[in-house]
Amino acid sequence: MKKRIYADNAATTHLSAAAAHAMEMYSSENYANPSSLHSMGQNAKKILEEARSRIAAVIEAEPSEIYFTSGGTESDNLALKGRAFCYPGEKKRIVTSSIEHHAILNSAEFLSKMGYDIVRLPVDERGIVNLDDLEKAINEDTILVSIMLANNEIGIIEPIRKLADIAHIAHKRNVPFHTDAVQAAGHIRVSVKELNVDMLSASAHKFNGPRGIGFLYVRKGIKLTPLINGGGQEAGLRAGTENLPAVMGMTAALEENHNRIAENQNHLLDLEKIILEGLSENNIDYRINGGKEKLPGLLSLSFKDRDGEKILHRLDLSGICISTGSACNSRETEISHVLKAIALEKSYAKGAIRISFGANNTEEEAREILNALLKVVKR
Ligand code: PLP
């Protein structure tokens, strides 16, 4: 059978060899519960804390500021609801953007139904949140701002440092700032110090780690209400026996990706170039959705008067996996909330596809994707 070409790395990535090895070691050898008091348990606890320190070092945080979760969705829920539930019945305000992942949007919607005041900021045609809009949206009752670092659909990178600085000085109240960095961590440099954020969500399966594991960075002093109650794990913020094999896989993957960021980025940009130059040379009417400040390797392309879903299925028949609309909800076939928010013309919006390359993709694969794409869109 012909080898399939996987170019849907924004949805999920393959498990790296380093991550698989780490997981295997801590499944079959060091498998004790980190809460157990015997020596094997204490050894597992030591290893868990070392992993916490290694992750903290990558994002320039303190180890005690890293809380392991089941992934991006849980981290986002914990940031929003955990913050909101510190103010029960007070109708406090949370400001977010209109292009967030559904883990944020639907958490915000849930809180809105409970009586919280949710503001969803618009974005410009590139997908960028306006700084003045944020400043105006923050009022005396604002308890959190949550704006994503990089968008999973169009790859746009938000000016998080500038946005966080605004939240911190608005109304002299130092409003906490959360960023969903699920699509960015492991792909671009992510430092909580440089970004000046108070909370940050990440998920291992987006950076060649295992599924079902992630973390939430919470700056010391930020109060959250736990959403999962039980034993006292994760300093009482997130109960449940720690998934040590998954934590070790995530740590190995994050370190490996972090150490290769520049090398990977250059490779991904070369792959993008093959697609973009090929489309232009063949006079194809297409648009790149989002601005220039975007994640390397993630291409959201729109073809005039074409159907993105049909393109996806045609490429699938040729052995190529890409996506239409959003990363984590690829079943949705309507025009996505992100493309609506950037006000993409209807004639282009329906013809949107997302090609997301990973470090494993080769130039030959990019040329194969280009040729298959040309065949479909030229029809
Ligand atoms: N946030 C963003 C930006 C994402 O792309 C995703 C995608 O899955 C999530 C959150 C949810 O993460 P997870 O799949 O780990 O629950």
Short mmCIF file of C-alpha atoms and ligand atoms in Angstrom, two decimals:
data_model
loop_
_atom_site.label_atom_id
_atom_site.label_comp_id
_atom_site.label_asym_id
_atom_site.label_seq_id
_atom_site.Cartn_x
_atom_site.Cartn_y
_atom_site.Cartn_z
CA MET A 1 0.00 0.00 0.00
CA LYS A 2 1.19 3.50 -0.82
CA LYS A 3 2.43 5.37 2.24
CA ARG A 4 -0.01 8.06 3.32
CA ILE A 5 1.13 11.64 3.63
CA TYR A 6 0.07 13.22 6.90
CA ALA A 7 -0.19 17.01 6.74
CA ASP A 8 -2.70 17.59 9.55
CA ASN A 9 -0.20 18.28 12.32
CA ALA A 10 -2.28 21.12 13.77
CA ALA A 11 -4.93 18.51 14.68
CA THR A 12 -2.42 16.22 16.29
CA THR A 13 1.15 15.03 15.79
CA HIS A 14 2.88 11.67 15.75
CA LEU A 15 4.40 10.44 19.01
CA SER A 16 8.15 11.04 18.91
CA ALA A 17 10.55 8.17 19.59
CA ALA A 18 11.91 10.01 22.65
CA ALA A 19 8.38 10.41 24.06
CA ALA A 20 7.49 6.78 23.35
CA HIS A 21 10.68 5.60 25.04
CA ALA A 22 10.06 7.74 28.14
CA MET A 23 6.48 6.46 28.38
CA GLU A 24 7.55 2.86 28.07
CA MET A 25 10.14 3.25 30.83
CA TYR A 26 7.66 4.72 33.26
CA SER A 27 4.93 2.21 32.40
CA SER A 28 6.90 -0.99 32.76
CA GLU A 29 9.70 -0.10 35.21
CA ASN A 30 8.90 2.88 37.39
CA TYR A 31 5.17 2.37 37.58
CA ALA A 32 4.50 3.18 41.24
CA ASN A 33 1.94 5.77 42.36
CA PRO A 34 3.76 9.03 43.23
CA SER A 35 1.51 9.35 46.31
CA SER A 36 2.67 6.04 47.78
CA LEU A 37 4.94 6.32 50.79
CA HIS A 38 7.20 3.35 49.98
CA SER A 39 10.49 3.86 48.23
CA MET A 40 9.13 3.04 44.75
CA GLY A 41 6.36 5.59 45.24
CA GLN A 42 8.79 8.20 46.51
CA ASN A 43 11.04 7.57 43.54
CA ALA A 44 8.05 8.10 41.21
CA LYS A 45 7.29 11.35 43.08
CA LYS A 46 10.88 12.50 42.61
CA ILE A 47 10.72 11.78 38.88
CA LEU A 48 7.36 13.58 38.59
CA GLU A 49 8.83 16.66 40.29
CA GLU A 50 11.87 16.56 38.05
CA ALA A 51 9.56 16.53 35.02
CA ARG A 52 7.72 19.55 36.46
CA SER A 53 11.05 21.38 36.79
CA ARG A 54 12.10 20.44 33.24
CA ILE A 55 8.82 21.77 31.79
CA ALA A 56 9.08 24.91 33.93
CA ALA A 57 12.61 25.48 32.61
CA VAL A 58 11.40 25.35 28.98
CA ILE A 59 8.72 28.02 29.51
CA GLU A 60 10.77 30.02 32.06
CA ALA A 61 8.40 29.40 34.99
CA GLU A 62 8.90 28.10 38.52
CA PRO A 63 8.26 24.33 38.97
CA SER A 64 5.51 25.04 41.54
CA GLU A 65 3.65 27.04 38.86
CA ILE A 66 3.12 23.99 36.58
CA TYR A 67 -0.05 21.91 37.10
CA PHE A 68 -0.49 18.71 35.10
CA THR A 69 -3.91 18.27 33.46
CA SER A 70 -5.52 15.93 30.93
CA GLY A 71 -4.76 18.32 28.05
CA GLY A 72 -5.60 21.63 26.46
CA THR A 73 -9.34 21.43 26.97
CA GLU A 74 -9.00 20.83 30.70
CA SER A 75 -6.35 23.52 31.11
CA ASP A 76 -8.58 26.06 29.34
CA ASN A 77 -11.61 25.05 31.42
CA LEU A 78 -9.59 25.33 34.61
CA ALA A 79 -8.28 28.77 33.72
CA LEU A 80 -11.70 30.22 32.93
CA LYS A 81 -14.04 28.40 35.29
CA GLY A 82 -11.44 28.08 38.05
CA ARG A 83 -11.09 31.85 38.00
CA ALA A 84 -14.82 32.55 37.65
CA PHE A 85 -15.77 30.24 40.52
CA CYS A 86 -13.66 32.35 42.89
CA TYR A 87 -16.44 34.96 42.51
CA PRO A 88 -19.74 33.03 42.78
CA GLY A 89 -22.87 35.06 42.09
CA GLU A 90 -20.92 38.27 41.46
CA LYS A 91 -21.53 38.52 37.68
CA LYS A 92 -17.88 39.31 37.05
CA ARG A 93 -16.51 39.98 33.54
CA ILE A 94 -14.21 37.78 31.46
CA VAL A 95 -12.80 39.16 28.21
CA THR A 96 -11.80 36.80 25.42
CA SER A 97 -11.64 36.85 21.61
CA SER A 98 -13.98 35.62 18.90
CA ILE A 99 -11.40 33.25 17.37
CA GLU A 100 -10.58 31.13 20.42
CA HIS A 101 -10.74 27.34 20.38
CA HIS A 102 -14.06 25.89 21.53
CA ALA A 103 -12.45 24.84 24.81
CA ILE A 104 -12.42 28.57 25.63
CA LEU A 105 -15.50 29.69 23.71
CA ASN A 106 -17.76 27.02 25.16
CA SER A 107 -16.39 27.47 28.69
CA ALA A 108 -17.16 31.18 28.31
CA GLU A 109 -20.63 30.36 26.98
CA PHE A 110 -21.23 28.09 29.98
CA LEU A 111 -20.19 30.90 32.35
CA SER A 112 -22.36 33.37 30.46
CA LYS A 113 -25.39 31.16 31.10
CA MET A 114 -24.46 31.20 34.79
CA GLY A 115 -24.67 34.99 34.76
CA TYR A 116 -21.02 35.96 34.19
CA ASP A 117 -20.45 38.86 31.82
CA ILE A 118 -18.51 37.57 28.78
CA VAL A 119 -16.99 39.91 26.20
CA ARG A 120 -15.74 38.36 22.92
CA LEU A 121 -13.47 40.81 21.16
CA PRO A 122 -13.56 41.01 17.37
CA VAL A 123 -10.40 40.56 15.27
CA ASP A 124 -9.19 42.29 12.12
CA GLU A 125 -8.92 40.65 8.68
CA ARG A 126 -5.65 38.96 9.74
CA GLY A 127 -7.20 37.59 12.94
CA ILE A 128 -5.46 40.03 15.30
CA VAL A 129 -7.11 41.45 18.43
CA ASN A 130 -6.97 45.25 18.62
CA LEU A 131 -5.17 46.66 21.68
CA ASP A 132 -7.61 49.56 22.14
CA ASP A 133 -10.56 47.18 21.98
CA LEU A 134 -9.08 45.22 24.85
CA GLU A 135 -8.42 48.33 26.91
CA LYS A 136 -12.02 49.49 26.44
CA ALA A 137 -13.46 46.06 27.26
CA ILE A 138 -11.76 45.82 30.65
CA ASN A 139 -13.91 47.29 33.40
CA GLU A 140 -13.86 47.34 37.22
CA ASP A 141 -15.48 43.90 37.31
CA THR A 142 -13.06 42.12 34.99
CA ILE A 143 -11.47 39.08 36.61
CA LEU A 144 -9.70 37.57 33.59
CA VAL A 145 -8.58 38.17 30.01
CA SER A 146 -8.02 35.07 27.89
CA ILE A 147 -6.57 35.40 24.40
CA MET A 148 -4.88 32.61 22.49
CA LEU A 149 -1.20 32.75 21.56
CA ALA A 150 -1.57 31.11 18.15
CA ASN A 151 -4.78 30.22 16.37
CA ASN A 152 -5.25 26.56 15.49
CA GLU A 153 -7.04 27.24 12.22
CA ILE A 154 -5.16 30.07 10.55
CA GLY A 155 -1.98 30.02 12.63
CA ILE A 156 -2.02 33.74 13.40
CA ILE A 157 0.10 34.75 16.39
CA GLU A 158 -1.51 37.33 18.68
CA PRO A 159 0.54 40.19 20.22
CA ILE A 160 0.24 38.58 23.65
CA ARG A 161 2.88 40.62 25.43
CA LYS A 162 1.19 43.89 24.46
CA LEU A 163 -2.28 42.56 25.31
CA ALA A 164 -1.12 41.21 28.68
CA ASP A 165 0.56 44.51 29.54
CA ILE A 166 -2.76 46.29 28.91
CA ALA A 167 -4.64 43.87 31.18
CA HIS A 168 -2.05 44.37 33.90
CA ILE A 169 -2.35 48.13 34.01
CA ALA A 170 -6.05 48.58 33.18
CA HIS A 171 -7.94 50.32 35.99
CA LYS A 172 -4.77 49.86 38.08
CA ARG A 173 -6.16 46.42 38.91
CA ASN A 174 -3.60 44.01 37.42
CA VAL A 175 -6.25 41.87 35.70
CA PRO A 176 -4.91 38.31 35.27
CA PHE A 177 -4.14 37.26 31.69
CA HIS A 178 -4.46 33.69 30.39
CA THR A 179 -3.24 32.51 27.01
CA ASP A 180 -4.16 29.28 25.25
CA ALA A 181 -0.75 28.26 23.90
CA VAL A 182 -1.88 24.77 22.86
CA GLN A 183 -1.06 25.31 19.20
CA ALA A 184 2.11 27.29 19.87
CA ALA A 185 4.02 25.41 22.58
CA GLY A 186 6.82 23.31 21.15
CA HIS A 187 6.60 25.15 17.81
CA ILE A 188 7.61 28.70 18.62
CA ARG A 189 9.49 30.05 21.62
CA VAL A 190 7.10 30.29 24.57
CA SER A 191 8.35 32.07 27.69
CA VAL A 192 5.85 33.11 30.34
CA LYS A 193 8.34 35.79 31.41
CA GLU A 194 8.59 37.32 27.95
CA LEU A 195 4.86 37.05 27.36
CA ASN A 196 4.13 38.40 30.86
CA VAL A 197 1.12 36.08 31.22
CA ASP A 198 -0.41 34.78 34.45
CA MET A 199 -1.75 31.50 33.05
CA LEU A 200 -0.88 29.43 30.00
CA SER A 201 -2.41 26.22 28.60
CA ALA A 202 -0.47 23.56 26.69
CA SER A 203 -1.21 20.08 25.37
CA ALA A 204 1.34 17.34 24.66
CA HIS A 205 -0.25 15.79 21.57
CA LYS A 206 0.31 19.01 19.65
CA PHE A 207 4.09 18.77 20.08
CA ASN A 208 4.77 15.06 19.46
CA GLY A 209 3.86 13.95 22.96
CA PRO A 210 1.04 11.63 24.01
CA ARG A 211 -2.68 12.48 24.06
CA GLY A 212 -4.61 13.13 27.23
CA ILE A 213 -1.88 15.08 29.01
CA GLY A 214 -1.10 18.76 29.20
CA PHE A 215 -0.38 21.44 31.73
CA LEU A 216 -1.59 24.76 33.00
CA TYR A 217 0.98 27.32 34.09
CA VAL A 218 -0.43 29.44 36.92
CA ARG A 219 1.67 32.33 38.14
CA LYS A 220 2.27 32.24 41.90
CA GLY A 221 -0.44 34.21 43.73
CA ILE A 222 -3.23 33.68 41.14
CA LYS A 223 -6.21 32.11 42.89
CA LEU A 224 -8.21 29.35 41.14
CA THR A 225 -11.04 27.12 42.36
CA PRO A 226 -10.35 23.43 41.59
CA LEU A 227 -12.77 21.83 39.13
CA ILE A 228 -11.85 18.24 40.01
CA ASN A 229 -12.03 17.37 43.69
CA GLY A 230 -10.50 14.31 45.27
CA GLY A 231 -7.03 13.60 46.67
CA GLY A 232 -4.63 16.46 47.15
CA GLN A 233 -2.56 15.96 43.97
CA GLU A 234 -1.21 18.95 42.04
CA ALA A 235 -1.14 21.06 45.19
CA GLY A 236 -4.88 20.53 45.62
CA LEU A 237 -5.76 22.19 42.30
CA ARG A 238 -6.27 19.05 40.24
CA ALA A 239 -7.05 15.80 42.01
CA GLY A 240 -6.40 12.34 40.55
CA THR A 241 -3.45 9.95 40.44
CA GLU A 242 -0.81 11.54 38.26
CA ASN A 243 -0.29 9.95 34.83
CA LEU A 244 3.46 9.59 35.21
CA PRO A 245 4.15 7.80 31.87
CA ALA A 246 2.24 10.50 29.99
CA VAL A 247 3.96 13.30 31.94
CA MET A 248 7.35 11.79 31.07
CA GLY A 249 6.38 11.46 27.39
CA MET A 250 5.22 15.08 27.34
CA THR A 251 8.42 16.28 29.01
CA ALA A 252 10.67 14.43 26.57
CA ALA A 253 8.68 15.71 23.58
CA LEU A 254 8.62 19.32 24.78
CA GLU A 255 12.36 19.41 25.44
CA GLU A 256 13.16 17.81 22.10
CA ASN A 257 10.93 20.18 20.12
CA HIS A 258 12.17 23.16 22.08
CA ASN A 259 15.79 22.30 21.30
CA ARG A 260 15.02 22.07 17.57
CA ILE A 261 12.72 25.05 17.16
CA ALA A 262 14.91 27.04 14.77
CA GLU A 263 15.84 24.01 12.66
CA ASN A 264 12.20 22.85 12.45
CA GLN A 265 10.93 26.31 11.58
CA ASN A 266 13.30 26.64 8.62
CA HIS A 267 12.29 23.24 7.33
CA LEU A 268 8.56 24.04 7.67
CA LEU A 269 8.98 27.34 5.86
CA ASP A 270 10.70 25.51 2.97
CA LEU A 271 7.75 23.13 2.73
CA GLU A 272 5.26 26.03 2.73
CA LYS A 273 7.20 27.70 -0.04
CA ILE A 274 6.84 24.65 -2.30
CA ILE A 275 3.05 24.84 -2.01
CA LEU A 276 2.70 28.61 -2.30
CA GLU A 277 5.12 29.06 -5.20
CA GLY A 278 3.57 26.10 -7.02
CA LEU A 279 0.07 27.54 -6.71
CA SER A 280 1.19 30.96 -7.92
CA GLU A 281 3.17 29.54 -10.86
CA ASN A 282 -0.01 27.78 -11.96
CA ASN A 283 -2.09 30.97 -11.67
CA ILE A 284 -4.45 29.48 -9.11
CA ASP A 285 -6.87 31.95 -7.50
CA TYR A 286 -6.20 31.43 -3.80
CA ARG A 287 -5.77 33.36 -0.57
CA ILE A 288 -3.66 32.77 2.50
CA ASN A 289 -5.94 33.30 5.50
CA GLY A 290 -4.43 35.26 8.38
CA GLY A 291 -1.48 37.60 8.37
CA LYS A 292 2.25 37.12 8.08
CA GLU A 293 2.82 36.70 11.82
CA LYS A 294 1.86 33.07 11.88
CA LEU A 295 2.99 29.62 12.90
CA PRO A 296 5.51 28.16 10.45
CA GLY A 297 4.13 25.17 8.55
CA LEU A 298 0.46 25.97 9.10
CA LEU A 299 -1.17 27.10 5.85
CA SER A 300 -4.81 28.07 5.78
CA LEU A 301 -5.62 28.46 2.09
CA SER A 302 -8.88 29.43 0.41
CA PHE A 303 -9.70 28.66 -3.21
CA LYS A 304 -12.29 30.84 -4.92
CA ASP A 305 -15.59 29.09 -5.65
CA ARG A 306 -14.24 25.74 -4.52
CA ASP A 307 -15.46 23.43 -1.77
CA GLY A 308 -12.89 22.74 0.97
CA GLU A 309 -14.57 19.52 1.99
CA LYS A 310 -14.44 18.15 -1.56
CA ILE A 311 -10.77 19.08 -1.81
CA LEU A 312 -10.12 17.24 1.47
CA HIS A 313 -11.87 14.08 0.22
CA ARG A 314 -10.13 14.14 -3.15
CA LEU A 315 -6.73 14.48 -1.47
CA ASP A 316 -7.68 11.74 0.96
CA LEU A 317 -8.33 9.44 -2.00
CA SER A 318 -4.81 10.25 -3.19
CA GLY A 319 -3.44 9.26 0.24
CA ILE A 320 -3.02 12.79 1.61
CA CYS A 321 -4.45 13.88 4.99
CA ILE A 322 -5.24 17.57 5.43
CA SER A 323 -8.12 19.41 7.06
CA THR A 324 -10.85 21.90 6.29
CA GLY A 325 -11.99 24.40 8.99
CA SER A 326 -10.88 23.87 12.55
CA ALA A 327 -8.27 21.50 13.93
CA CYS A 328 -10.13 19.80 16.69
CA ASN A 329 -13.59 19.73 15.22
CA SER A 330 -12.90 18.57 11.70
CA ARG A 331 -16.41 17.12 11.35
CA GLU A 332 -17.81 20.62 11.24
CA THR A 333 -18.35 21.52 7.61
CA GLU A 334 -19.91 24.96 7.91
CA ILE A 335 -17.80 28.07 7.55
CA SER A 336 -15.82 28.18 10.76
CA HIS A 337 -16.15 30.88 13.41
CA VAL A 338 -12.56 31.93 12.69
CA LEU A 339 -13.10 32.52 8.97
CA LYS A 340 -16.32 34.37 9.82
CA ALA A 341 -14.45 36.52 12.34
CA ILE A 342 -11.82 37.56 9.76
CA ALA A 343 -14.71 38.38 7.41
CA LEU A 344 -13.42 36.22 4.58
CA GLU A 345 -15.59 36.58 1.46
CA LYS A 346 -18.07 33.72 1.07
CA SER A 347 -16.70 32.77 -2.34
CA TYR A 348 -13.36 31.99 -0.66
CA ALA A 349 -14.58 30.84 2.76
CA LYS A 350 -16.25 27.68 1.52
CA GLY A 351 -13.08 26.70 -0.31
CA ALA A 352 -10.85 26.79 2.79
CA ILE A 353 -8.41 24.02 3.61
CA ARG A 354 -5.64 23.74 6.17
CA ILE A 355 -2.33 22.07 5.40
CA SER A 356 -0.24 21.75 8.53
CA PHE A 357 3.24 20.36 8.10
CA GLY A 358 5.31 18.70 10.79
CA ALA A 359 9.04 18.16 11.15
CA ASN A 360 8.66 14.68 9.62
CA ASN A 361 7.23 15.88 6.32
CA THR A 362 9.66 15.93 3.40
CA GLU A 363 10.01 18.24 0.39
CA GLU A 364 8.98 15.34 -1.80
CA GLU A 365 5.74 15.04 0.19
CA ALA A 366 5.11 18.77 -0.16
CA ARG A 367 5.50 18.43 -3.95
CA GLU A 368 3.09 15.49 -3.97
CA ILE A 369 0.56 17.54 -2.03
CA LEU A 370 1.01 20.42 -4.46
CA ASN A 371 0.46 18.19 -7.51
CA ALA A 372 -2.63 16.55 -6.01
CA LEU A 373 -3.99 19.96 -5.02
CA LEU A 374 -3.39 21.40 -8.49
CA LYS A 375 -5.30 18.51 -10.05
CA VAL A 376 -8.30 19.18 -7.80
CA VAL A 377 -8.46 22.96 -7.89
CA LYS A 378 -7.81 23.23 -11.62
CA ARG A 379 -10.92 21.13 -12.36
N1 PLP B 1 -6.77 24.99 22.31
C1 PLP B 1 -6.34 24.98 21.04
C2 PLP B 1 -5.82 26.26 20.44
C3 PLP B 1 -6.33 23.81 20.29
O1 PLP B 1 -5.89 23.82 19.03
C4 PLP B 1 -6.82 22.63 20.88
C5 PLP B 1 -6.86 21.43 20.04
O2 PLP B 1 -7.05 20.34 20.30
C6 PLP B 1 -7.24 22.66 22.24
C7 PLP B 1 -7.23 23.87 22.91
C8 PLP B 1 -7.74 21.44 22.96
O3 PLP B 1 -6.63 20.66 23.35
P1 PLP B 1 -6.78 19.10 23.69
O4 PLP B 1 -6.99 18.40 22.39
O5 PLP B 1 -5.49 18.73 24.34
O6 PLP B 1 -7.92 18.96 24.62
#
